[in-house]
CSV table of C-alpha atoms in Angstrom, one decimal:
chain,number,residue,atom,x,y,z
J,133,MET,CA,19.6,-14.3,8.4
J,134,ASP,CA,17.3,-12.2,10.7
J,135,ILE,CA,13.0,-12.6,11.3
J,136,ARG,CA,11.5,-10.5,13.0
J,137,VAL,CA,7.6,-10.2,14.3
J,138,GLN,CA,6.4,-7.4,16.7
J,139,PRO,CA,4.3,-5.3,17.0
J,140,ASP,CA,6.6,-2.4,18.2
J,141,PRO,CA,8.0,0.4,15.7
J,142,PHE,CA,11.1,-0.3,14.3
J,143,ASP,CA,13.5,2.3,12.8
J,144,TYR,CA,13.7,1.3,8.7
J,145,GLY,CA,17.0,4.2,8.5
J,146,ALA,CA,18.6,2.8,11.4
J,147,GLU,CA,18.1,-1.2,10.7
J,148,SER,CA,19.1,-0.1,6.5
J,149,ALA,CA,22.1,1.0,8.6
J,150,ARG,CA,23.2,-1.7,9.9
J,151,PHE,CA,22.4,-4.1,7.5
J,152,ALA,CA,24.3,-2.0,5.2
J,153,GLN,CA,27.2,-2.8,7.4
J,154,GLY,CA,28.0,-6.1,6.3
J,155,ASP,CA,30.4,-7.6,5.9
J,156,GLY,CA,32.6,-5.3,3.2
J,157,GLN,CA,32.1,-8.4,0.9
J,158,SER,CA,28.7,-7.7,-1.0
J,159,GLY,CA,28.8,-5.0,-2.7
J,160,ALA,CA,25.4,-4.5,-3.6
J,161,VAL,CA,21.9,-3.9,-0.7
J,162,VAL,CA,18.1,-3.3,-1.7
J,163,THR,CA,15.5,-2.8,0.8
J,164,PHE,CA,11.9,-2.2,0.5
J,165,LEU,CA,9.6,-0.5,2.5
J,166,GLY,CA,5.4,-0.8,3.2
J,167,LEU,CA,4.2,2.2,4.8
J,168,VAL,CA,0.8,2.5,6.4
J,169,ARG,CA,-1.1,5.0,3.4
J,170,GLY,CA,-3.4,7.7,4.8
J,171,THR,CA,-5.5,7.3,1.8
J,172,GLY,CA,-9.1,8.0,1.5
J,173,GLY,CA,-9.8,8.9,5.5
J,174,LEU,CA,-7.2,6.4,6.6
J,175,SER,CA,-7.2,6.7,10.3
J,176,ARG,CA,-5.8,3.1,11.2
J,177,MET,CA,-4.8,0.0,10.5
J,178,GLU,CA,-4.2,-3.0,12.5
J,179,ILE,CA,-2.6,-6.4,11.3
J,180,GLU,CA,-3.2,-9.7,13.0
J,181,HIS,CA,-0.9,-13.0,12.8
J,182,TYR,CA,-0.7,-16.0,13.6
J,183,PRO,CA,2.1,-17.0,16.2
J,184,GLY,CA,3.8,-18.9,15.4
J,185,MET,CA,3.4,-19.9,11.7
J,186,THR,CA,4.2,-16.6,10.7
J,187,GLU,CA,7.8,-16.9,12.2
J,188,ARG,CA,7.6,-20.2,10.0
J,189,ALA,CA,6.7,-19.1,7.1
J,190,LEU,CA,9.3,-16.2,7.1
J,191,ALA,CA,11.9,-18.7,7.8
J,192,ALA,CA,11.5,-20.9,4.7
J,193,ILE,CA,10.6,-17.7,2.5
J,194,ALA,CA,13.5,-16.2,3.3
J,195,GLY,CA,16.0,-19.9,3.5
J,196,ASP,CA,14.5,-20.1,-0.1
J,197,ALA,CA,15.6,-16.8,-1.2
J,198,SER,CA,18.7,-17.8,0.0
J,199,ALA,CA,18.8,-21.4,-1.3
J,200,ARG,CA,17.2,-19.6,-5.4
J,201,TRP,CA,20.3,-16.7,-4.9
J,202,PRO,CA,23.3,-16.4,-4.1
J,203,LEU,CA,22.9,-13.7,-0.6
J,204,SER,CA,25.1,-12.7,2.4
J,205,ASP,CA,22.0,-11.5,4.3
J,206,VAL,CA,18.6,-10.9,4.5
J,207,LEU,CA,16.6,-9.2,7.0
J,208,ILE,CA,12.6,-9.7,7.6
J,209,ILE,CA,10.8,-7.1,9.9
J,210,HIS,CA,7.3,-7.4,10.1
J,211,ARG,CA,4.6,-5.4,12.4
J,212,PHE,CA,1.2,-7.0,14.5
J,213,GLY,CA,-0.7,-4.8,16.2
J,214,THR,CA,-2.1,-1.5,16.1
J,215,LEU,CA,-0.9,0.6,13.6
J,216,ALA,CA,-0.9,4.9,12.0
J,217,PRO,CA,-1.6,6.8,9.1
J,218,GLY,CA,2.4,7.1,8.1
J,219,ASP,CA,4.3,4.3,10.2
J,220,PRO,CA,5.8,1.4,8.7
J,221,ILE,CA,4.7,-1.6,7.7
J,222,MET,CA,7.4,-3.9,7.5
J,223,MET,CA,10.8,-4.1,5.1
J,224,VAL,CA,12.7,-7.0,3.3
J,225,ALA,CA,16.8,-6.1,3.0
J,226,THR,CA,18.9,-8.3,1.0
J,227,ALA,CA,22.9,-8.1,0.1
J,228,SER,CA,24.3,-9.5,-2.4
J,229,ARG,CA,27.7,-9.4,-4.4
J,230,HIS,CA,25.3,-9.0,-7.5
J,231,ARG,CA,22.8,-6.4,-7.7
J,232,GLN,CA,20.9,-8.1,-10.0
J,233,ALA,CA,20.7,-11.2,-7.9
J,234,ALA,CA,19.9,-9.0,-4.5
J,235,PHE,CA,16.7,-7.3,-6.5
J,236,GLU,CA,15.3,-10.5,-7.5
J,237,ALA,CA,15.6,-11.9,-4.0
J,238,ALA,CA,13.9,-8.6,-2.6
J,239,GLU,CA,11.0,-9.1,-4.6
J,240,PHE,CA,10.9,-12.6,-4.4
J,241,LEU,CA,10.3,-12.0,-0.6
J,242,MET,CA,7.7,-9.8,-1.4
J,243,ASP,CA,6.0,-11.5,-3.8
J,244,TYR,CA,5.7,-14.5,-1.0
J,245,LEU,CA,5.8,-13.1,1.9
J,246,LYS,CA,2.3,-11.0,0.4
J,247,SER,CA,0.6,-14.5,-0.3
J,248,ARG,CA,2.5,-16.8,2.1
J,249,ALA,CA,2.6,-15.5,5.8
J,250,PRO,CA,-0.4,-14.9,7.7
J,251,PHE,CA,-0.5,-11.3,8.4
J,252,TRP,CA,-4.1,-9.8,7.9
J,253,LYS,CA,-5.0,-6.1,7.4
J,254,LYS,CA,-8.4,-4.4,9.2
J,255,GLU,CA,-8.6,-0.2,8.2
J,256,PHE,CA,-10.3,1.4,10.4
J,257,GLY,CA,-11.9,4.9,7.9
J,258,PRO,CA,-15.3,7.2,7.9
J,259,ASP,CA,-17.5,4.7,7.4
J,260,GLY,CA,-15.9,2.0,9.3
J,261,ALA,CA,-13.8,-1.4,9.3
J,262,GLU,CA,-13.0,-3.9,6.5
J,263,TRP,CA,-10.0,-7.0,5.5
J,264,VAL,CA,-7.9,-5.6,3.3
J,265,ALA,CA,-9.0,-8.3,0.4
J,266,ALA,CA,-6.0,-10.1,-1.3
J,267,LYS,CA,-5.4,-9.0,-4.6
J,268,ASP,CA,-5.5,-12.1,-7.6
J,269,ASP,CA,-2.2,-10.1,-8.3
J,270,ASP,CA,-0.7,-11.0,-5.2
J,271,GLU,CA,-0.9,-14.3,-6.0
J,272,THR,CA,-0.6,-14.2,-9.5
J,273,ALA,CA,2.6,-12.7,-8.6
J,274,LEU,CA,3.8,-16.0,-7.2
J,275,ALA,CA,4.0,-17.9,-11.4
J,276,ARG,CA,7.1,-15.6,-12.3
J,277,TRP,CA,9.7,-17.8,-9.5
D,233,MET,CA,-9.3,-33.0,20.5
D,234,ILE,CA,-7.4,-30.7,17.9
D,235,GLU,CA,-7.2,-27.2,18.2
D,236,VAL,CA,-9.2,-25.3,16.1
D,237,LEU,CA,-8.1,-21.6,15.4
D,238,TYR,CA,-9.4,-19.0,13.1
D,239,PHE,CA,-8.0,-15.4,12.4
D,240,ALA,CA,-9.6,-12.4,10.9
D,241,TRP,CA,-12.6,-12.0,9.6
D,242,VAL,CA,-13.1,-16.0,9.9
D,243,ARG,CA,-12.5,-15.5,13.9
D,244,GLU,CA,-14.9,-12.2,14.1
D,245,ARG,CA,-18.0,-13.8,12.5
D,246,ILE,CA,-17.1,-17.4,14.5
D,247,GLY,CA,-17.3,-15.3,17.7
D,248,ILE,CA,-13.6,-16.7,18.9
D,249,PRO,CA,-10.4,-17.1,18.3
D,250,ARG,CA,-9.7,-20.4,18.8
D,251,GLU,CA,-11.3,-23.9,20.7
D,252,ARG,CA,-10.4,-27.4,21.6
D,253,ILE,CA,-12.3,-30.1,19.3
D,254,GLU,CA,-13.4,-33.6,19.5
D,255,THR,CA,-14.2,-35.2,16.0
D,256,GLY,CA,-13.9,-37.9,14.0
D,257,ALA,CA,-13.7,-36.3,11.0
D,258,ALA,CA,-11.3,-37.6,9.1
D,259,THR,CA,-10.7,-34.3,6.0
D,260,VAL,CA,-10.7,-30.6,6.3
D,261,ALA,CA,-13.5,-30.5,4.2
D,262,ASP,CA,-15.3,-32.7,6.9
D,263,LEU,CA,-13.5,-30.9,9.9
D,264,VAL,CA,-15.7,-27.8,8.3
D,265,GLU,CA,-19.0,-29.9,7.8
D,266,GLU,CA,-18.9,-30.4,11.2
D,267,LEU,CA,-18.9,-27.0,12.5
D,268,LYS,CA,-20.9,-25.8,9.7
D,269,ALA,CA,-24.4,-28.4,11.0
D,270,ARG,CA,-23.4,-26.9,14.6
D,271,GLU,CA,-24.8,-23.3,14.4
D,272,ASP,CA,-25.4,-20.5,11.7
D,273,ARG,CA,-22.6,-18.4,12.7
D,274,TYR,CA,-20.2,-21.4,12.1
D,275,ALA,CA,-21.9,-21.7,8.9
D,276,ALA,CA,-21.2,-17.7,7.9
D,277,ALA,CA,-17.9,-18.2,8.3
D,278,PHE,CA,-17.7,-21.4,6.1
D,279,ALA,CA,-19.8,-20.4,3.4
D,280,ASP,CA,-17.2,-19.9,0.5
D,281,LEU,CA,-14.0,-22.3,1.0
D,282,ARG,CA,-13.4,-19.7,-2.0
D,283,ALA,CA,-12.1,-17.6,0.3
D,284,LEU,CA,-10.5,-19.7,2.7
D,285,ARG,CA,-7.0,-20.4,3.3
D,286,VAL,CA,-6.9,-24.2,6.1
D,287,ALA,CA,-3.5,-24.9,7.7
D,288,LEU,CA,-3.0,-27.9,9.4
D,289,ASP,CA,-0.2,-28.3,12.2
D,290,GLN,CA,1.1,-23.7,10.7
D,291,GLU,CA,1.3,-25.6,7.3
D,292,LEU,CA,-0.9,-24.5,4.4
D,293,ALA,CA,-2.4,-27.2,3.6
D,294,ASP,CA,-5.6,-27.9,0.9
D,295,PHE,CA,-9.4,-28.5,2.7
D,296,SER,CA,-8.8,-32.5,1.2
D,297,ALA,CA,-5.8,-32.7,3.1
D,298,PRO,CA,-6.3,-35.9,6.0
D,299,LEU,CA,-6.8,-34.4,9.8
D,300,ALA,CA,-5.1,-37.8,11.9
D,301,GLY,CA,-2.3,-36.7,13.4
D,302,ALA,CA,-2.4,-33.2,12.8
D,303,ARG,CA,-2.8,-31.3,16.8
D,304,GLU,CA,-3.9,-27.9,14.6
D,305,VAL,CA,-6.3,-25.8,12.1
D,306,ALA,CA,-6.5,-23.3,11.0
D,307,PHE,CA,-8.3,-21.2,9.1
D,308,PHE,CA,-8.0,-17.7,7.9
D,309,PRO,CA,-8.7,-15.6,4.6
D,310,PRO,CA,-6.0,-14.7,2.4
D,311,MET,CA,-2.6,-13.5,3.2
D,312,THR,CA,-2.5,-9.7,3.3
D,313,GLY,CA,0.7,-9.6,5.0
D,314,GLY,CA,3.8,-6.5,3.6
A,89,MET,CA,13.2,14.3,-6.9
A,90,ASP,CA,16.7,14.5,-5.5
A,91,ILE,CA,19.2,13.6,-7.5
A,92,ARG,CA,23.5,14.3,-6.0
A,93,VAL,CA,27.0,13.6,-7.1
A,94,GLN,CA,29.9,14.1,-4.5
A,95,PRO,CA,33.8,13.6,-3.5
A,96,ASP,CA,31.5,12.9,0.4
A,97,PRO,CA,30.6,10.2,1.7
A,98,PHE,CA,26.7,9.5,2.4
A,99,ASP,CA,24.9,8.8,5.5
A,100,TYR,CA,23.2,5.6,4.4
A,101,GLY,CA,20.4,5.1,7.3
A,102,ALA,CA,20.2,8.7,7.3
A,103,GLU,CA,18.9,9.5,3.5
A,104,SER,CA,17.0,5.6,3.5
A,105,ALA,CA,15.5,7.4,6.4
A,106,ARG,CA,14.7,10.7,4.9
A,107,PHE,CA,13.5,9.9,2.4
A,108,ALA,CA,11.0,7.1,3.3
A,109,GLN,CA,9.8,10.6,5.8
A,110,GLY,CA,7.9,11.5,2.2
A,111,ASP,CA,4.6,12.4,2.3
A,112,GLY,CA,1.9,9.7,4.1
A,113,GLN,CA,0.2,8.6,0.9
A,114,SER,CA,3.3,6.4,-0.9
A,115,GLY,CA,3.2,3.2,1.1
A,116,ALA,CA,6.2,1.3,-1.5
A,117,VAL,CA,10.0,2.6,-1.6
A,118,VAL,CA,12.5,0.5,-2.4
A,119,THR,CA,17.0,1.2,-1.8
A,120,PHE,CA,19.5,0.0,-4.1
A,121,LEU,CA,22.9,1.0,-1.5
A,122,GLY,CA,25.8,0.4,-4.0
A,123,LEU,CA,29.4,-0.7,-1.9
A,124,VAL,CA,32.6,-0.9,-3.0
A,125,ARG,CA,33.8,-4.5,-2.8
A,126,GLY,CA,36.9,-5.9,-0.3
A,127,THR,CA,37.8,-8.8,-3.0
A,128,GLY,CA,41.0,-9.1,-4.3
A,129,GLY,CA,42.8,-7.2,-1.8
A,130,LEU,CA,41.4,-4.1,-3.3
A,131,SER,CA,43.1,-1.1,-1.3
A,132,ARG,CA,41.1,1.7,-3.2
A,133,MET,CA,38.8,3.1,-5.4
A,134,GLU,CA,39.0,6.0,-7.8
A,135,ILE,CA,36.0,7.3,-10.1
A,136,GLU,CA,36.3,9.6,-12.5
A,137,HIS,CA,33.0,11.9,-13.8
A,138,TYR,CA,32.3,13.9,-16.2
A,139,PRO,CA,31.6,16.8,-14.4
A,140,GLY,CA,27.9,18.2,-15.9
A,141,MET,CA,27.2,15.1,-18.0
A,142,THR,CA,26.8,13.3,-14.9
A,143,GLU,CA,24.2,15.6,-14.2
A,144,ARG,CA,23.0,15.8,-17.2
A,145,ALA,CA,22.8,11.9,-17.6
A,146,LEU,CA,21.6,11.6,-14.0
A,147,ALA,CA,18.4,13.7,-14.6
A,148,ALA,CA,17.7,12.1,-18.0
A,149,ILE,CA,17.7,9.1,-16.5
A,150,ALA,CA,15.8,10.0,-13.3
A,151,GLY,CA,13.4,11.9,-15.5
A,152,ASP,CA,12.1,9.1,-18.0
A,153,ALA,CA,11.5,6.7,-14.5
A,154,SER,CA,8.7,8.9,-13.1
A,155,ALA,CA,8.2,9.3,-16.7
A,156,ARG,CA,7.2,5.2,-16.4
A,157,TRP,CA,6.2,4.7,-13.1
A,158,PRO,CA,3.8,6.4,-11.0
A,159,LEU,CA,6.6,8.0,-8.1
A,160,SER,CA,6.2,10.0,-6.2
A,161,ASP,CA,9.8,11.2,-5.3
A,162,VAL,CA,13.5,9.6,-6.6
A,163,LEU,CA,17.0,10.2,-5.2
A,164,ILE,CA,20.4,9.3,-7.1
A,165,ILE,CA,23.0,10.3,-5.1
A,166,HIS,CA,26.5,8.5,-6.8
A,167,ARG,CA,29.9,9.5,-5.1
A,168,PHE,CA,33.2,10.1,-6.9
A,169,GLY,CA,37.4,10.6,-6.1
A,170,THR,CA,39.3,8.4,-3.3
A,171,LEU,CA,36.9,5.1,-1.9
A,172,ALA,CA,37.7,2.6,0.3
A,173,PRO,CA,37.0,-0.8,0.2
A,174,GLY,CA,32.8,-1.1,2.4
A,175,ASP,CA,32.4,2.6,1.5
A,176,PRO,CA,29.3,3.0,0.2
A,177,ILE,CA,29.3,4.5,-3.9
A,178,MET,CA,26.0,5.2,-5.0
A,179,MET,CA,22.5,4.9,-4.3
A,180,VAL,CA,18.5,4.9,-5.8
A,181,ALA,CA,15.8,4.9,-4.4
A,182,THR,CA,11.6,4.9,-5.1
A,183,ALA,CA,8.7,5.7,-3.7
A,184,SER,CA,5.5,4.9,-5.1
A,185,ARG,CA,1.2,3.8,-3.8
A,186,HIS,CA,3.1,-0.2,-5.4
A,187,ARG,CA,6.0,-1.9,-4.7
A,188,GLN,CA,6.0,-3.2,-8.1
A,189,ALA,CA,6.1,0.1,-9.9
A,190,ALA,CA,9.3,1.4,-7.4
A,191,PHE,CA,11.2,-1.8,-7.5
A,192,GLU,CA,9.8,-2.0,-10.8
A,193,ALA,CA,11.9,1.8,-11.2
A,194,ALA,CA,15.4,1.8,-8.5
A,195,GLU,CA,16.0,-1.7,-11.7
A,196,PHE,CA,15.7,0.8,-13.9
A,197,LEU,CA,17.3,3.4,-12.8
A,198,MET,CA,20.2,1.2,-11.6
A,199,ASP,CA,20.6,-0.9,-14.5
A,200,TYR,CA,20.4,3.1,-16.9
A,201,LEU,CA,22.5,4.7,-14.1
A,202,LYS,CA,26.1,1.6,-14.9
A,203,SER,CA,25.5,1.8,-18.6
A,204,ARG,CA,24.2,5.8,-19.2
A,205,ALA,CA,25.7,8.3,-16.1
A,206,PRO,CA,29.4,9.1,-17.3
A,207,PHE,CA,31.4,7.7,-14.2
A,208,TRP,CA,34.1,5.3,-14.5
A,209,LYS,CA,35.7,3.7,-11.7
A,210,LYS,CA,39.6,2.4,-11.6
A,211,GLU,CA,41.0,-0.3,-8.7
A,212,PHE,CA,44.3,-0.3,-7.1
A,213,GLY,CA,45.5,-3.3,-5.8
A,214,PRO,CA,48.1,-5.2,-4.8
A,215,ASP,CA,49.0,-5.6,-9.1
A,216,GLY,CA,48.7,-2.2,-9.7
A,217,ALA,CA,46.0,0.0,-11.0
A,218,GLU,CA,42.7,-1.2,-13.4
A,219,TRP,CA,40.2,0.9,-14.6
A,220,VAL,CA,37.1,-1.5,-14.6
A,221,ALA,CA,36.2,-4.0,-17.5
A,222,ALA,CA,31.8,-2.3,-19.0
A,223,LYS,CA,30.5,-6.1,-18.8
A,224,ASP,CA,27.8,-7.5,-21.7
A,225,ASP,CA,25.3,-7.8,-19.5
A,226,ASP,CA,25.1,-3.8,-18.2
A,227,GLU,CA,24.6,-3.2,-21.9
A,228,THR,CA,22.2,-5.8,-22.0
A,229,ALA,CA,20.1,-5.5,-18.9
A,230,LEU,CA,19.0,-1.9,-21.0
A,231,ALA,CA,17.5,-4.4,-23.4
A,232,ARG,CA,14.5,-5.5,-21.2
A,233,TRP,CA,12.6,-1.7,-20.8
S,250,MET,CA,37.8,25.6,-32.3
S,251,ILE,CA,36.3,23.1,-30.6
S,252,GLU,CA,36.5,22.0,-26.8
S,253,VAL,CA,37.6,18.2,-26.8
S,254,LEU,CA,37.9,16.3,-23.5
S,255,TYR,CA,38.8,13.1,-22.7
S,256,PHE,CA,37.9,10.6,-19.2
S,257,ALA,CA,39.5,7.6,-17.4
S,258,TRP,CA,42.1,5.5,-19.8
S,259,VAL,CA,42.3,7.6,-22.9
S,260,ARG,CA,42.8,10.9,-20.9
S,261,GLU,CA,46.1,8.5,-19.8
S,262,ARG,CA,46.3,7.3,-23.1
S,263,ILE,CA,46.2,11.0,-24.4
S,264,GLY,CA,47.4,12.4,-21.0
S,265,ILE,CA,46.0,15.6,-21.0
S,266,PRO,CA,41.8,16.0,-19.3
S,267,ARG,CA,41.1,18.7,-22.1
S,268,GLU,CA,42.6,20.4,-25.4
S,269,ARG,CA,40.8,23.5,-27.3
S,270,ILE,CA,41.4,22.2,-31.1
S,271,GLU,CA,41.1,23.9,-34.1
S,272,THR,CA,39.5,21.6,-36.7
S,273,GLY,CA,37.4,21.7,-40.0
S,274,ALA,CA,36.3,17.7,-39.4
S,275,ALA,CA,33.2,17.4,-40.9
S,276,THR,CA,32.1,14.2,-38.5
S,277,VAL,CA,33.6,13.3,-34.6
S,278,ALA,CA,35.3,10.5,-36.8
S,279,ASP,CA,37.0,12.8,-39.4
S,280,LEU,CA,38.2,14.8,-35.9
S,281,VAL,CA,39.9,11.1,-34.5
S,282,GLU,CA,41.0,10.6,-37.6
S,283,GLU,CA,43.6,14.2,-37.8
S,284,LEU,CA,43.6,13.2,-33.9
S,285,LYS,CA,45.5,10.0,-34.8
S,286,ALA,CA,47.1,11.4,-37.5
S,287,ARG,CA,48.7,13.6,-34.9
S,288,GLU,CA,50.8,11.2,-32.5
S,289,ASP,CA,51.2,8.4,-31.7
S,290,ARG,CA,49.7,8.7,-28.2
S,291,TYR,CA,45.9,10.3,-29.7
S,292,ALA,CA,47.2,6.5,-32.5
S,293,ALA,CA,46.5,4.7,-29.6
S,294,ALA,CA,43.9,6.1,-28.2
S,295,PHE,CA,41.8,5.6,-30.6
S,296,ALA,CA,43.5,2.3,-32.4
S,297,ASP,CA,39.3,0.8,-32.1
S,298,LEU,CA,36.4,3.1,-32.1
S,299,ARG,CA,34.2,0.2,-30.5
S,300,ALA,CA,36.5,-0.1,-27.8
S,301,LEU,CA,35.2,3.9,-27.6
S,302,ARG,CA,31.5,6.4,-26.6
S,303,VAL,CA,32.1,9.7,-27.5
S,304,ALA,CA,29.3,12.7,-26.4
S,305,LEU,CA,28.2,15.8,-28.1
S,306,ASP,CA,27.4,18.8,-26.0
S,307,GLN,CA,27.5,16.0,-23.2
S,308,GLU,CA,24.4,13.2,-24.7
S,309,LEU,CA,25.7,10.9,-26.1
S,310,ALA,CA,26.9,10.1,-30.0
S,311,ASP,CA,28.2,8.4,-32.9
S,312,PHE,CA,30.9,9.0,-34.4
S,313,SER,CA,29.5,9.8,-37.7
S,314,ALA,CA,27.5,13.2,-35.6
S,315,PRO,CA,27.9,15.7,-37.4
S,316,LEU,CA,30.9,18.5,-35.4
S,317,ALA,CA,28.4,21.6,-36.7
S,318,GLY,CA,27.4,23.6,-33.9
S,319,ALA,CA,28.9,21.4,-31.2
S,320,ARG,CA,31.1,23.4,-28.5
S,321,GLU,CA,32.9,20.4,-27.0
S,322,VAL,CA,33.1,16.7,-27.4
S,323,ALA,CA,34.2,13.6,-25.4
S,324,PHE,CA,36.0,10.8,-26.0
S,325,PHE,CA,36.5,7.9,-23.1
S,326,PRO,CA,35.3,4.1,-22.3
S,327,PRO,CA,32.3,2.9,-21.7
S,328,MET,CA,30.8,3.5,-18.5
S,329,THR,CA,31.5,2.0,-15.6
S,330,GLY,CA,29.2,3.5,-13.0
S,331,GLY,CA,26.6,2.7,-9.7
C-alpha cells in the first residue's frame, strides 16, 4: 500500500507502469486519474488540505478497500497547492486477481476519497475565485457500498 | 486549552488558520456558540452548521460530540477532493 | 477512438500517459490492464483471434460505449500470439468529464470484450496445454448493462 | 461456395483452420449436420453445439440462421479474451 500527499506533480505514466510491475500474480490493474479541467476559462486551481488528517483518512479508506476486496496492492497519490489546467490532481490504482474486484475497489476508493478525505478545491477564473461546492451526488455515492 | 483549526472558506471568513482556545465548552456545538458570540467573523463562518463539517483529533465527528480529552478540533466545509 | 490488435507487447505506462494527455477537458481517465498471471506453473499463453471479426467487434463495442456515456476518448489494445507470465495482455482506457461515466464505460468495454470479441486463450503449464474455459460469470456480467 | 473457418479447439479437432465448401445447406445447423456426416473429426468437433458459437460474415449468429448470401461462416468456442 502506497499513499502519497504532495504538492509536486506526479508522472501518471511512470506511476502506472511501476504499479503494474506488481508480483506477477495480479492479472488485473485498474487506475483512475483526475485532471484539472480547463473549462470556463479556469486559470488555476488551489487545493487546501488538512495535514495529518489527510494521511489518516486515506490510509483508513485504503484499509477498508483492502478488507473488502482481495487486493494485492493499492496506490493513492493526491496533490495539494497550486495546479494548472491539464495538471494531474490525483490518481488511485488497484491490483487484484479479479477484474471486478479491481474495478469495484477503485470506485470505492474514489467515492470515499471524494467525501471523506479533507481536501478543498478553489477555482480561479475570469470571474474571480470560488470554492468548489460538494455535490449531493458525492455523498449519495457512498450509499452503494 | 484546545487547538482549533479552520479550512477553506471557514478559514477565510475567520481570517486565521488556527488558534488555541481556553474553553469550558462541553460539546463541539457549545464551542461553536462561544465562538459565534465573540465576533461577527465567527458568527458569519458558523451561520449555517449544515454547511460545515467537524473533526475531533483528525476524525470526522458530530457537533454533539463531547470535547473532553480532545486536543484538536477542526471546522471546514464538505470535502471536495478527488 | 484508437483500437489496436497486435502480436507485439505494448508499453502500458507510455500508452496511459499518452491517452491522458487528451484535450484538457476530460477530467477523469480510467484504465484497465490485463496481465498474464504466473499462477499454477504457467510457462506461456497463446492467444488466437479471428482477424477481421476482432477489429469489427472491438469497434462495435467501443461505439456502443461512446453512445451510452459522454466519452471524449476510448482506447483498446489487445495482443495475440505467444505471451509470457507477467506480460500485458490488453488494456482499455476511457476519458470523460465525469468519473462515473469513465468507470462504467471501462467496465462495459471489459464485459463485452470478454464475451463478444473473438479471442481464445490457451495456457501451457506443467500438465500440458489447455484452452481457457469461458466463465458463466462473464456471460451474466452482460446482463447488468 | 462458402468459406468455413474454425478456431481454438474446434480448429484443433478438425485439423485445419479453414476450408471452402460447396453446400446446399439452408441454415448453419444444416451445414453442421453435413459436416458431422463427413468424418469423425467433424462429428467430434460438433458433438455439443451448446459449447460452440457461430459467426456469419464476422457477426455472431444463431445456428438457425439462413446461410443464403453468406460468404464466410466461422465456428469456435465461447470467447475468452480480456
